[in-house]
Amino acid sequence: MNLKLEDKTALVSGSTAGIGFAIARSLAAEGTRVIVNGRTEARVSEGIASIRRWHPNAKLDPFVANLANADAAIEIGRRCSSDARG
């Protein structure tokens, strides 16, 4: 399926397991730059490594944080908005 998401950026919260992981992996397959989010460095690194086994050239960026934390939400908002401006 081609969702025409090449060169787009997606933040997938909780993307180290379960439905979030499946969504991140699917978006990576579409050519989307995926920000992989989890609460620990180890989980995020494992998630990225697993996606890369399926899609070696995937565009993946780690973001280790609990997005229920206001500071983390602000930081990811800044990161995504600066990426959108190019």
Tab-separated table of C-alpha atoms in Angstrom:
chain	number	residue	atom	x	y	z
A	1	MET	CA	0.000	0.000	0.000
A	2	ASN	CA	1.342	3.443	-0.826
A	3	LEU	CA	-0.053	6.083	1.495
A	4	LYS	CA	2.143	8.778	-0.125
A	5	LEU	CA	3.922	9.510	3.139
A	6	GLU	CA	7.441	9.656	1.732
A	7	ASP	CA	9.435	12.509	3.241
A	8	LYS	CA	6.801	13.141	5.922
A	9	THR	CA	7.508	12.916	9.648
A	10	ALA	CA	5.422	10.953	12.132
A	11	LEU	CA	5.724	10.820	15.897
A	12	VAL	CA	4.408	7.492	17.159
A	13	SER	CA	4.086	7.531	20.924
A	14	GLY	CA	4.642	4.194	22.630
A	15	SER	CA	6.244	2.879	19.462
A	16	THR	CA	8.471	0.281	21.118
A	17	ALA	CA	5.777	-2.421	21.464
A	18	GLY	CA	2.271	-3.450	20.517
A	19	ILE	CA	0.107	-1.338	18.256
A	20	GLY	CA	2.485	1.637	18.420
A	21	PHE	CA	5.348	-0.546	17.188
A	22	ALA	CA	3.225	-1.954	14.357
A	23	ILE	CA	2.251	1.559	13.282
A	24	ALA	CA	5.869	2.777	13.406
A	25	ARG	CA	7.044	-0.208	11.354
A	26	SER	CA	4.299	0.323	8.766
A	27	LEU	CA	5.062	4.012	8.440
A	28	ALA	CA	8.777	3.259	8.069
A	29	ALA	CA	7.907	0.886	5.219
A	30	GLU	CA	6.103	3.771	3.497
A	31	GLY	CA	9.237	5.945	3.589
A	32	THR	CA	8.037	8.114	6.450
A	33	ARG	CA	10.592	9.517	8.885
A	34	VAL	CA	9.442	8.015	12.182
A	35	ILE	CA	10.217	9.377	15.614
A	36	VAL	CA	10.316	6.253	17.780
A	37	ASN	CA	9.198	7.037	21.326
A	38	GLY	CA	9.483	5.055	24.515
A	39	ARG	CA	10.225	5.634	28.171
A	40	THR	CA	13.701	4.090	28.281
A	41	GLU	CA	16.787	4.247	26.089
A	42	ALA	CA	16.919	0.455	25.974
A	43	ARG	CA	13.324	0.083	24.723
A	44	VAL	CA	13.746	2.782	22.076
A	45	SER	CA	17.026	1.264	20.868
A	46	GLU	CA	15.442	-2.198	20.709
A	47	GLY	CA	12.453	-0.823	18.799
A	48	ILE	CA	14.663	0.915	16.256
A	49	ALA	CA	16.825	-2.191	15.818
A	50	SER	CA	13.755	-4.340	15.269
A	51	ILE	CA	12.281	-1.970	12.657
A	52	ARG	CA	15.645	-1.884	10.881
A	53	ARG	CA	15.603	-5.694	10.604
A	54	TRP	CA	12.450	-5.338	8.481
A	55	HIS	CA	13.413	-2.071	6.776
A	56	PRO	CA	17.203	-1.502	6.844
A	57	ASN	CA	16.994	1.951	5.223
A	58	ALA	CA	14.215	3.266	7.451
A	59	LYS	CA	14.470	6.882	8.559
A	60	LEU	CA	14.188	6.574	12.343
A	61	ASP	CA	14.883	9.042	15.130
A	62	PRO	CA	14.806	8.144	18.829
A	63	PHE	CA	12.915	10.151	21.426
A	64	VAL	CA	13.219	8.793	24.951
A	65	ALA	CA	10.588	10.364	27.191
A	66	ASN	CA	7.265	9.884	28.893
A	67	LEU	CA	4.963	12.100	26.849
A	68	ALA	CA	2.637	12.445	29.835
A	69	ASN	CA	5.349	14.767	31.183
A	70	ALA	CA	4.721	18.368	30.125
A	71	ASP	CA	8.417	19.129	29.506
A	72	ALA	CA	8.732	16.080	27.240
A	73	ALA	CA	5.622	17.082	25.299
A	74	ILE	CA	6.971	20.594	24.831
A	75	GLU	CA	10.349	19.264	23.677
A	76	ILE	CA	8.879	16.929	21.061
A	77	GLY	CA	6.590	19.730	19.905
A	78	ARG	CA	9.620	21.953	19.386
A	79	ARG	CA	11.499	19.207	17.566
A	80	CYS	CA	8.602	18.463	15.223
A	81	SER	CA	7.816	22.112	14.494
A	82	SER	CA	11.444	22.921	13.702
A	83	ASP	CA	11.547	19.915	11.350
A	84	ALA	CA	8.386	21.134	9.614
A	85	ARG	CA	10.007	24.496	8.908
A	86	GLY	CA	12.853	22.700	7.187
